[in-house]
Coordinates of C-alpha atoms and ligand atoms in Angstrom, one line a residue:
X1 CA -19.3 120.2 23.0
X2 CA -21.4 120.0 26.2
X3 CA -18.3 120.7 28.3
X4 CA -17.0 123.6 26.3
X5 CA -19.9 125.9 26.0
X6 CA -22.9 124.6 27.9
X7 CA -23.0 126.5 31.2
X8 CA -26.0 125.6 33.3
X9 CA -27.5 129.0 34.1
X10 CA -28.7 131.4 32.8
X11 CA -30.2 130.4 29.4
X12 CA -27.6 130.6 26.8
X13 CA -29.9 132.8 24.7
X14 CA -29.5 135.7 27.3
X15 CA -26.4 137.2 25.8
X16 CA -26.4 135.5 22.4
X17 CA -26.4 137.4 19.1
X18 CA -27.1 135.2 16.1
X19 CA -25.5 135.4 12.7
X20 CA -27.4 134.0 9.7
X21 CA -25.3 132.3 7.1
X22 CA -26.5 131.6 3.6
X23 CA -24.1 128.7 2.8
X24 CA -24.1 129.2 -1.0
X25 CA -22.6 132.7 -0.5
X26 CA -20.4 132.7 2.5
X27 CA -17.0 131.2 1.5
X28 CA -16.0 128.8 -1.2
X29 CA -13.2 126.6 0.0
X30 CA -12.7 124.5 -3.1
X31 CA -12.9 126.9 -5.9
X32 CA -16.1 125.6 -7.6
X33 CA -17.8 129.0 -7.3
X34 CA -20.2 128.1 -4.5
X35 CA -19.9 128.5 -0.7
X36 CA -19.5 125.3 1.4
X37 CA -19.3 124.0 4.9
X38 CA -15.6 123.8 4.9
X39 CA -15.7 127.5 3.9
X40 CA -17.7 128.3 7.0
X41 CA -15.2 126.3 9.1
X42 CA -12.4 128.4 7.7
X43 CA -14.2 131.6 8.6
X44 CA -15.1 130.6 12.2
X45 CA -12.4 132.9 13.6
X46 CA -14.0 135.8 11.8
X47 CA -17.5 134.8 13.1
X48 CA -16.1 134.6 16.6
X49 CA -14.5 138.0 16.2
X50 CA -18.0 139.5 15.8
X51 CA -18.9 138.3 19.3
X52 CA -21.8 136.3 18.0
X53 CA -22.5 133.1 19.9
X54 CA -24.7 131.2 17.4
X55 CA -25.3 130.8 13.7
X56 CA -28.4 129.9 11.8
X57 CA -27.5 128.1 8.6
X58 CA -30.0 128.2 5.7
X59 CA -30.9 124.7 4.5
X60 CA -27.8 122.7 3.5
X61 CA -29.5 119.4 2.7
X62 CA -29.9 117.4 -0.6
X63 CA -32.2 119.2 -2.9
X64 CA -32.8 120.0 -6.5
X65 CA -32.5 123.7 -5.4
X66 CA -35.5 125.0 -7.1
X67 CA -36.0 127.1 -4.0
X68 CA -32.4 127.5 -2.9
X69 CA -32.7 124.3 -0.7
X70 CA -36.1 125.0 0.9
X71 CA -37.2 122.0 -1.2
X72 CA -35.5 119.2 0.6
X73 CA -35.1 115.8 -1.1
X74 CA -33.2 114.1 1.8
X75 CA -33.4 115.5 5.3
X76 CA -30.6 113.3 6.5
X77 CA -27.9 114.2 4.0
X78 CA -25.8 117.3 3.4
X79 CA -26.0 118.4 -0.2
X80 CA -22.9 117.4 -2.2
X81 CA -22.2 121.0 -3.2
X82 CA -21.7 121.9 0.4
X83 CA -19.8 118.8 1.6
X84 CA -20.7 115.8 3.6
X85 CA -22.4 115.0 6.9
X86 CA -18.9 114.6 8.4
X87 CA -18.1 118.2 7.4
X88 CA -21.2 119.4 9.1
X89 CA -20.3 117.5 12.2
X90 CA -16.8 119.0 12.1
X91 CA -18.5 122.4 11.8
X92 CA -20.5 121.7 15.0
X93 CA -17.3 120.7 16.8
X94 CA -15.1 123.5 15.5
X95 CA -17.8 126.1 16.2
X96 CA -18.3 124.6 19.7
X97 CA -14.6 125.0 20.5
X98 CA -15.1 128.7 19.8
X99 CA -18.2 129.0 21.9
X100 CA -20.5 129.2 18.9
X101 CA -23.6 127.0 18.4
X102 CA -25.1 126.1 15.1
X103 CA -28.8 126.0 14.4
X104 CA -29.9 124.2 11.2
X105 CA -32.9 125.2 9.1
X106 CA -35.7 122.7 9.5
X107 CA -38.3 122.7 6.7
X108 CA -41.1 120.7 8.2
X109 CA -44.0 121.9 6.1
X110 CA -43.1 120.5 2.7
X111 CA -40.5 118.6 0.7
X112 CA -39.2 118.7 -2.8
X113 CA -41.2 116.7 -5.4
X114 CA -38.0 114.6 -5.7
X115 CA -38.2 113.4 -2.1
X116 CA -38.6 109.6 -2.1
X117 CA -41.7 110.0 0.2
X118 CA -43.4 112.1 -2.4
X119 CA -42.4 109.9 -5.3
X120 CA -44.1 107.0 -3.4
X121 CA -47.0 109.1 -2.5
X122 CA -47.6 109.9 -6.2
X123 CA -48.3 106.2 -6.9
X124 CA -51.9 105.1 -7.5
X125 CA -51.3 101.9 -5.4
X126 CA -51.7 102.5 -1.6
X127 CA -48.3 102.3 0.1
X128 CA -46.6 103.5 3.3
X129 CA -46.3 107.1 2.0
X130 CA -49.8 107.5 0.5
X131 CA -50.9 109.7 3.4
X132 CA -47.6 111.5 4.0
X133 CA -48.9 114.4 1.8
X134 CA -52.2 116.1 1.3
X135 CA -54.0 114.9 -1.8
X136 CA -57.6 115.6 -2.8
X137 CA -59.5 112.4 -3.9
X138 CA -60.0 113.3 -7.6
X139 CA -57.7 114.9 -10.1
X140 CA -60.4 117.4 -11.1
X141 CA -60.8 118.7 -7.6
X142 CA -58.3 121.4 -8.4
X143 CA -59.9 124.6 -7.2
X144 CA -60.5 124.8 -3.4
X145 CA -60.3 128.3 -1.9
X146 CA -57.4 128.7 0.4
X147 CA -55.3 125.9 -1.1
X148 CA -52.7 125.8 -3.9
X149 CA -53.5 122.6 -5.8
X150 CA -51.6 120.9 -8.6
X151 CA -53.4 118.5 -10.8
X152 CA -52.2 116.0 -13.5
X153 CA -48.8 115.6 -11.9
X154 CA -48.9 111.8 -11.5
X155 CA -51.0 108.7 -12.0
X156 CA -52.6 109.1 -8.6
X157 CA -56.1 110.3 -9.0
X158 CA -56.0 113.5 -7.0
X159 CA -54.3 116.9 -6.7
X160 CA -51.7 117.7 -4.2
X161 CA -51.6 120.7 -1.9
X162 CA -48.4 122.8 -2.0
X163 CA -47.2 125.2 0.6
X164 CA -45.2 127.7 -1.3
X165 CA -44.1 127.0 -4.9
X166 CA -45.9 124.2 -6.8
X167 CA -42.9 121.9 -6.4
X168 CA -43.1 122.0 -2.6
X169 CA -45.9 119.5 -1.7
X170 CA -47.3 120.0 1.8
X171 CA -46.6 117.2 4.2
X172 CA -49.7 116.0 5.9
X173 CA -50.2 117.1 9.5
X174 CA -53.9 116.9 9.1
X175 CA -56.8 119.4 9.2
X176 CA -57.9 121.2 12.3
X177 CA -61.6 120.5 11.5
X178 CA -61.8 118.0 8.6
X179 CA -64.9 118.5 6.5
X180 CA -66.9 115.3 6.9
X181 CA -68.0 115.5 3.3
X182 CA -64.3 115.6 2.1
X183 CA -62.8 112.3 3.2
X184 CA -59.4 113.3 1.9
X185 CA -59.1 115.9 4.7
X186 CA -57.6 113.8 7.6
X187 CA -57.7 114.7 11.3
X188 CA -54.4 115.5 13.1
X189 CA -54.4 112.1 14.7
X190 CA -55.0 110.0 11.6
X191 CA -52.2 107.5 11.0
X192 CA -50.6 109.5 8.1
X193 CA -50.3 112.8 10.1
X194 CA -49.0 110.9 13.1
X195 CA -46.3 109.2 11.1
X196 CA -45.2 112.5 9.6
X197 CA -45.0 114.0 13.1
X198 CA -42.8 111.1 14.1
X199 CA -40.6 111.6 11.0
X200 CA -40.2 115.3 12.1
X201 CA -38.9 114.2 15.5
X202 CA -36.6 111.6 13.9
X203 CA -35.0 114.3 11.7
X204 CA -34.5 116.7 14.6
X205 CA -33.0 113.9 16.8
X206 CA -30.6 112.9 14.1
X207 CA -29.0 116.4 13.8
X208 CA -29.2 117.2 17.5
X209 CA -27.4 114.0 18.4
X210 CA -24.7 115.0 15.9
X211 CA -24.2 118.4 17.6
X212 CA -26.7 120.9 16.2
X213 CA -28.0 123.2 18.9
X214 CA -31.5 123.6 17.5
X215 CA -33.4 124.8 14.5
X216 CA -34.8 127.8 12.7
X217 CA -38.2 126.4 11.6
X218 CA -39.5 127.3 8.2
X219 CA -43.1 128.6 8.0
X220 CA -43.7 127.0 11.3
X221 CA -47.4 128.2 11.4
X222 CA -48.3 126.3 8.2
X223 CA -48.4 122.7 9.4
X224 CA -52.0 121.9 10.3
X225 CA -54.4 123.0 7.5
X226 CA -57.5 125.2 7.9
X227 CA -56.3 125.8 11.4
X228 CA -57.9 129.2 12.1
X229 CA -56.3 130.8 15.1
X230 CA -53.4 128.3 14.8
X231 CA -54.7 126.2 17.7
X232 CA -53.8 122.7 16.4
X233 CA -50.5 123.9 15.0
X234 CA -49.7 125.3 18.4
X235 CA -50.6 122.0 20.0
X236 CA -48.3 120.1 17.6
X237 CA -45.4 122.3 18.5
X238 CA -46.1 122.1 22.2
X239 CA -45.8 118.3 21.9
X240 CA -42.5 118.7 20.0
X241 CA -41.2 121.2 22.7
X242 CA -42.2 118.8 25.5
X243 CA -40.2 116.1 23.8
X244 CA -37.3 118.4 23.1
X245 CA -37.1 119.6 26.7
X246 CA -36.8 116.1 27.9
X247 CA -34.2 114.8 25.5
X248 CA -32.4 118.0 24.4
X249 CA -32.9 120.6 27.1
X250 CA -30.2 122.9 25.7
X251 CA -31.6 123.0 22.2
X252 CA -33.4 126.1 21.0
X253 CA -36.0 126.7 18.3
X254 CA -36.7 129.9 16.5
X255 CA -39.8 130.1 14.3
X256 CA -40.6 131.8 11.1
X257 CA -44.1 132.6 12.3
X258 CA -43.9 136.4 12.9
X259 CA -46.7 136.2 15.5
X260 CA -44.9 135.9 18.8
X261 CA -48.2 135.8 20.7
X262 CA -48.9 132.4 19.0
X263 CA -45.4 131.1 18.4
X264 CA -44.1 131.5 22.0
X265 CA -47.0 129.7 23.7
X266 CA -46.7 127.1 20.9
X267 CA -43.3 126.3 22.4
X268 CA -40.8 128.3 20.4
X269 CA -38.0 129.9 22.3
X270 CA -37.9 132.8 19.9
X271 CA -40.0 134.1 17.0
X272 CA -38.9 136.4 14.3
X273 CA -40.4 139.8 13.7
X274 CA -40.9 139.8 9.9
X275 CA -42.8 141.9 7.4
X276 CA -45.6 139.4 6.6
X277 CA -46.8 139.0 10.2
X278 CA -45.6 142.3 11.7
X279 CA -45.7 145.1 9.2
X280 CA -44.3 147.4 11.8
X281 CA -41.0 145.7 11.0
X282 CA -41.0 147.4 7.6
X283 CA -42.0 150.7 9.1
X284 CA -38.8 150.4 11.2
X285 CA -36.2 150.0 8.6
X286 CA -37.5 149.8 5.0
X287 CA -40.7 151.7 4.3
X288 CA -39.9 154.2 1.5
X289 CA -43.0 155.1 -0.5
X290 CA -43.5 158.6 0.9
X291 CA -46.6 160.1 2.5
X292 CA -49.9 159.5 0.7
X293 CA -52.5 162.0 1.9
X294 CA -55.5 160.4 3.5
X295 CA -53.9 156.9 4.0
X296 CA -50.4 157.3 5.4
X297 CA -49.1 160.6 6.7
X298 CA -45.6 159.2 7.2
X299 CA -44.6 156.8 4.4
X300 CA -41.0 156.5 5.5
X301 CA -39.2 154.2 7.9
X302 CA -38.2 155.4 11.3
X303 CA -34.5 154.9 10.6
X304 CA -34.6 157.4 7.7
X305 CA -32.6 160.7 8.2
X306 CA -35.5 162.7 6.7
X307 CA -37.2 162.2 10.0
X308 CA -40.6 161.4 8.6
X309 CA -41.0 157.9 10.1
X310 CA -43.4 156.9 12.8
X311 CA -41.9 154.7 15.5
X312 CA -45.4 153.8 16.8
X313 CA -46.1 151.7 13.7
X314 CA -43.4 149.3 15.0
X315 CA -43.9 149.9 18.7
X316 CA -47.6 149.4 19.0
X317 CA -47.3 146.0 17.4
X318 CA -44.0 145.0 19.1
X319 CA -45.2 146.0 22.6
X320 CA -48.4 144.0 22.2
X321 CA -46.4 140.8 21.5
X322 CA -43.7 141.8 24.0
X323 CA -46.3 142.0 26.8
X324 CA -48.0 138.8 25.7
X325 CA -44.7 136.8 25.7
X326 CA -42.7 138.5 28.5
X327 CA -40.9 135.9 30.6
X328 CA -41.9 133.0 28.3
X329 CA -39.8 133.5 25.1
X330 CA -38.1 136.1 22.9
X331 CA -38.9 138.2 19.9
X332 CA -36.0 138.2 17.4
X333 CA -35.5 141.3 15.4
X334 CA -33.2 140.6 12.4
X335 CA -31.2 143.1 10.3
X336 CA -32.7 141.3 7.4
X337 CA -32.6 137.8 5.9
X338 CA -32.3 135.9 2.6
X339 CA -36.0 136.7 1.8
X340 CA -35.7 140.5 2.2
X341 CA -34.5 142.9 -0.5
X342 CA -33.1 145.5 0.0
X343 CA -30.5 144.8 2.6
X344 CA -30.3 147.1 5.6
X345 CA -27.4 149.0 4.1
X346 CA -29.6 150.4 1.2
X347 CA -29.3 154.2 1.2
X348 CA -27.7 154.4 4.6
X349 CA -24.3 155.9 5.7
X350 CA -22.1 154.2 8.3
X351 CA -23.4 156.6 11.0
X352 CA -27.0 155.8 10.1
X353 CA -26.3 152.0 10.1
X354 CA -24.6 152.3 13.5
X355 CA -27.9 153.6 14.9
X356 CA -29.8 150.6 13.4
X357 CA -27.3 148.3 15.2
X358 CA -27.5 150.4 18.4
X359 CA -31.2 149.7 18.4
X360 CA -31.0 146.1 17.4
X361 CA -28.4 145.3 20.0
X362 CA -30.0 147.0 22.9
X363 CA -33.6 145.8 22.5
X364 CA -34.9 142.8 24.4
X365 CA -35.0 139.3 22.8
X366 CA -32.4 137.7 20.6
X367 CA -31.0 139.8 17.7
X368 CA -30.0 138.3 14.4
X369 CA -27.4 139.7 12.0
X370 CA -27.7 138.6 8.3
X371 CA -24.2 137.8 7.0
X372 CA -22.6 140.8 5.4
X373 CA -24.9 143.4 7.1
X374 CA -22.0 144.0 9.5
X375 CA -19.9 145.4 6.7
X376 CA -22.8 147.1 4.9
X377 CA -22.9 144.5 2.0
X378 CA -25.2 145.9 -0.7
X379 CA -28.2 144.4 -2.4
X380 CA -28.9 144.4 -6.1
X381 CA -31.5 143.8 -8.8
X382 CA -30.4 140.5 -10.2
X383 CA -32.0 137.8 -12.5
X384 CA -33.6 135.1 -10.4
X385 CA -31.4 132.3 -9.1
X386 CA -32.8 129.0 -7.7
X387 CA -36.3 130.4 -7.1
X388 CA -35.0 133.6 -5.5
X389 CA -36.8 136.1 -7.8
X390 CA -36.5 139.5 -6.2
X391 CA -34.8 137.9 -3.1
X392 CA -31.8 137.0 -5.2
X393 CA -30.2 140.4 -5.0
X394 CA -29.7 140.1 -1.2
X395 CA -28.1 136.7 -1.5
X396 CA -24.8 137.7 -3.1
X397 CA -21.4 136.4 -1.9
X398 CA -19.7 137.7 1.3
X399 CA -16.9 140.1 0.4
X400 CA -13.7 139.3 2.2
X401 CA -10.7 141.0 0.7
X402 CA -9.1 142.7 -2.4
X403 CA -8.3 139.3 -4.0
X404 CA -10.2 138.3 -7.1
X405 CA -13.9 137.8 -6.5
X406 CA -13.5 139.8 -3.3
X407 CA -11.8 136.7 -1.8
X408 CA -15.0 134.7 -1.8
X409 CA -13.8 132.1 -4.3
X410 CA -10.9 131.3 -6.6
X411 CA -13.3 130.2 -9.4
X412 CA -13.7 132.2 -12.7
X413 CA -16.0 135.1 -12.3
X414 CA -18.6 133.5 -14.6
X415 CA -18.7 130.4 -12.4
X416 CA -19.7 132.2 -9.2
X417 CA -23.0 131.3 -7.6
X418 CA -24.0 135.0 -7.7
X419 CA -21.9 138.0 -8.7
X420 CA -19.8 140.1 -6.4
X421 CA -20.6 143.8 -6.0
X422 CA -18.9 145.3 -9.1
X423 CA -18.2 148.8 -7.6
X424 CA -14.6 149.6 -6.8
X425 CA -15.7 150.9 -3.4
X426 CA -17.5 147.7 -2.5
X427 CA -17.2 146.9 1.2
X428 CA -15.0 144.1 2.3
X429 CA -14.0 142.6 5.6
X430 CA -10.4 143.6 4.9
X431 CA -11.2 147.3 4.4
X432 CA -13.3 147.3 7.5
X433 CA -10.7 145.6 9.7
X434 CA -8.2 148.3 9.3
X435 CA -10.5 151.2 10.0
X436 CA -11.4 151.7 13.7
X437 CA -14.5 153.6 12.7
X438 CA -15.8 151.1 10.2
X439 CA -19.2 149.7 10.6
X440 CA -17.7 146.3 11.4
X441 CA -15.8 147.7 14.3
X442 CA -18.7 149.6 15.6
X443 CA -20.9 146.5 15.5
X444 CA -18.3 144.6 17.4
X445 CA -18.2 147.2 20.1
X446 CA -22.0 147.2 20.4
X447 CA -22.0 143.3 20.6
X448 CA -19.4 143.5 23.3
X449 CA -21.4 146.1 25.3
X450 CA -24.5 143.9 25.1
X451 CA -22.5 140.9 26.3
X452 CA -21.0 142.9 29.2
X453 CA -24.2 144.3 30.7
X454 CA -27.0 141.8 31.6
X455 CA -29.5 144.7 31.7
X456 CA -29.1 145.0 27.9
X457 CA -29.6 141.3 27.3
X458 CA -32.5 139.2 26.2
X459 CA -34.8 139.1 29.2
X460 CA -34.1 142.4 31.0
X461 CA -37.1 144.6 31.2
X462 CA -38.0 147.2 28.5
X463 CA -39.7 150.5 29.3
X464 CA -40.4 153.1 26.7
X465 CA -39.4 156.5 28.0
X466 CA -40.1 158.6 25.0
X467 CA -41.9 157.6 21.7
X468 CA -44.4 159.7 19.8
X469 CA -46.1 159.2 16.4
X470 CA -44.0 161.0 13.8
X471 CA -41.6 162.5 16.3
X472 CA -38.0 161.8 17.2
X473 CA -36.1 160.6 19.2
X474 CA -36.9 157.1 20.6
X475 CA -35.8 156.7 24.2
X476 CA -36.1 153.5 26.2
X477 CA -34.9 152.0 29.4
X478 CA -33.5 148.4 29.9
X479 CA -33.3 147.3 33.5
X480 CA -32.3 144.3 35.5
X481 CA -32.7 144.0 39.3
X482 CA -29.2 145.6 39.7
X483 CA -28.9 148.2 37.0
X484 CA -30.7 150.3 34.4
X485 CA -29.6 151.9 31.1
X486 CA -31.2 154.6 29.0
X487 CA -30.9 154.1 25.2
X488 CA -31.6 157.2 23.1
X489 CA -31.7 157.1 19.3
X490 CA -32.2 160.0 16.9
X491 CA -32.0 158.7 13.3
X492 CA -33.3 162.0 11.9
X493 CA -30.8 164.6 10.6
X494 CA -32.3 167.3 12.9
X495 CA -31.2 167.8 16.5
X496 CA -34.0 166.8 18.9
X497 CA -34.9 167.2 22.6
X498 CA -37.2 165.1 24.7
X499 CA -38.4 165.4 28.3
X500 CA -38.2 162.0 30.0
X501 CA -40.5 160.7 32.8
X502 CA -37.5 160.3 35.1
X503 CA -36.8 162.3 38.2
X504 CA -33.1 161.5 38.2
X505 CA -31.0 162.7 40.9
X506 CA -27.8 162.1 39.0
X507 CA -26.7 162.7 35.4
X508 CA -26.6 159.3 33.6
X509 CA -23.1 158.0 32.7
X510 CA -22.2 157.7 29.1
X511 CA -21.4 154.1 28.0
X512 CA -21.5 154.7 24.2
X513 CA -22.5 157.7 22.0
X514 CA -22.3 161.5 22.5
X515 CA -21.4 163.1 25.8
X516 CA -23.3 165.7 27.8
X517 CA -26.7 165.1 26.3
X518 CA -28.7 165.4 29.5
X519 CA -30.0 168.5 31.3
X520 CA -32.5 168.9 34.1
X521 CA -35.8 170.8 33.9
X522 CA -38.1 171.0 36.8
X523 CA -36.4 168.0 38.3
X524 CA -37.0 166.1 35.1
X525 CA -34.3 164.6 32.9
X526 CA -34.2 166.2 29.4
X527 CA -32.2 164.7 26.6
X528 CA -30.7 166.7 23.7
X529 CA -29.5 164.7 20.8
X530 CA -27.7 166.0 17.7
X531 CA -28.9 164.8 14.3
X532 CA -28.1 161.2 13.5
X533 CA -26.9 160.2 16.9
X534 CA -27.7 157.9 19.8
X535 CA -26.2 156.5 22.9
X536 CA -26.3 154.2 25.9
X537 CA -26.2 155.7 29.4
X538 CA -26.2 154.1 32.8
X539 CA -28.8 155.4 35.1
X540 CA -27.8 155.9 38.7
X541 CA -30.4 154.1 40.8
Ligands
NOJ601 C1 -39.4 130.8 4.0 C2 -38.0 130.8 3.6 O1 -37.2 131.7 4.3 C3 -38.0 131.0 2.1 O2 -36.7 131.3 1.6 C4 -38.6 129.9 1.4 O3 -38.7 130.2 0.0 C5 -40.0 129.6 1.9 N1 -40.1 129.7 3.4 C6 -40.5 128.3 1.5 O4 -39.9 127.2 2.2
CA602 CA1 -17.4 125.2 -2.9

């Protein structure tokens, strides 16, 4: 693998677009109704055809699947329903042959209650795993502000702390400032937390040696408890990054932290922009509640054709993190993910979705496409599956063709992991392939453009040329030492005009989007964009 895709310079993230795969729902190779690793291997040519150079796979390890696999019971073993470790290795190799790297999902904060470490930790007798999890020292100590505690679960006299659902007991990385009156709160360098840290490295090493190219790290900010300002958690990751750089310098980590100003100095190469840490992300694509007088004048997302969004809700936050992390790491804006319902397609036409991708694929950092978003896969309201609750509706199977079950699986319809879109006009890869103007083909073109021009890639500089609260369009510049591009986006249905702070001597050259949108006014460049339009233009320097 090293030989096929690992060039030395520049960083492979520069021109990489990621594709997130929810393994349950991608492609079922053996007709049991659930996606699997062999299924992903069989679809690698399709993934390659998107132009993406890396995939993030949601957890594929042994698990009782009470939280869709984010409750791991064996970090070293691929879940039987997805295949074997040998299948995963084959996926690394086959993907590598196509220039595609695979990042696994690392869940370092908690395990399943069925993990053997936890089963041992539940025992009243001291053993090797007693301090692998966080337990209070009495079963009735069950109400401590800031913690989710479960009491009465086992014979051990104490309550365990959980990170997310009650069946996800928190691994013990210690407390930032242990309360001296609460002996159960251990310091980060107590023996238990140190062993857990070592276990984390062992797990990472195992998969990296097999051919994984890194990890997406689940709730990466959660490890050290009562860690206000995240200082100790940041130190922990810095130590991991130091170790990683020595032994696996090509490996990359992306955090689910949503606070790039913390995650990047902590050692992550990329951090996601997500609703919980960066509410401006919701203001970008999903805010829909309408204006509420006195509290929010806007109430809609920026990419809404009604034109009542406010781009500054996203930009103020984004630029703060962008400036803090410039040159040190990347912010990753995803189209969506397995936790976000609705999908990006909700309520949008192909032309409107194209503008979302135009934005996503011309911004700095490393973009992520959630499987199916490239064909406008829809989201639904569905009964909860495997702890998905409202998230379930954006985890439905990929739709490939006109075959039964949209080509996802040959199983009976009732056996499918989740249902296929029942509408006759459901999007499929097959339909999109044959239409040159399909979203799929427009996304491919934009990915190709990003890969062609270094000034549109991860680290090239961003300058905002036009952005005003509640006003359209958004215009920005991306520039490398050699060249500069103007990206202009008008998601509103009304034509708009903006005067740019550029004294251009030449009219910019169209790369993508409408022609002849520039005029000059008092030696300033003015852009005129029709409703729902946008483009990329090369600026003569
Ligand atoms: C974030 C994951 O994306 C989500 O799906 C999961 O439920 C929680 N972390 C808990 O691991
Ligand atoms: Ca299967």
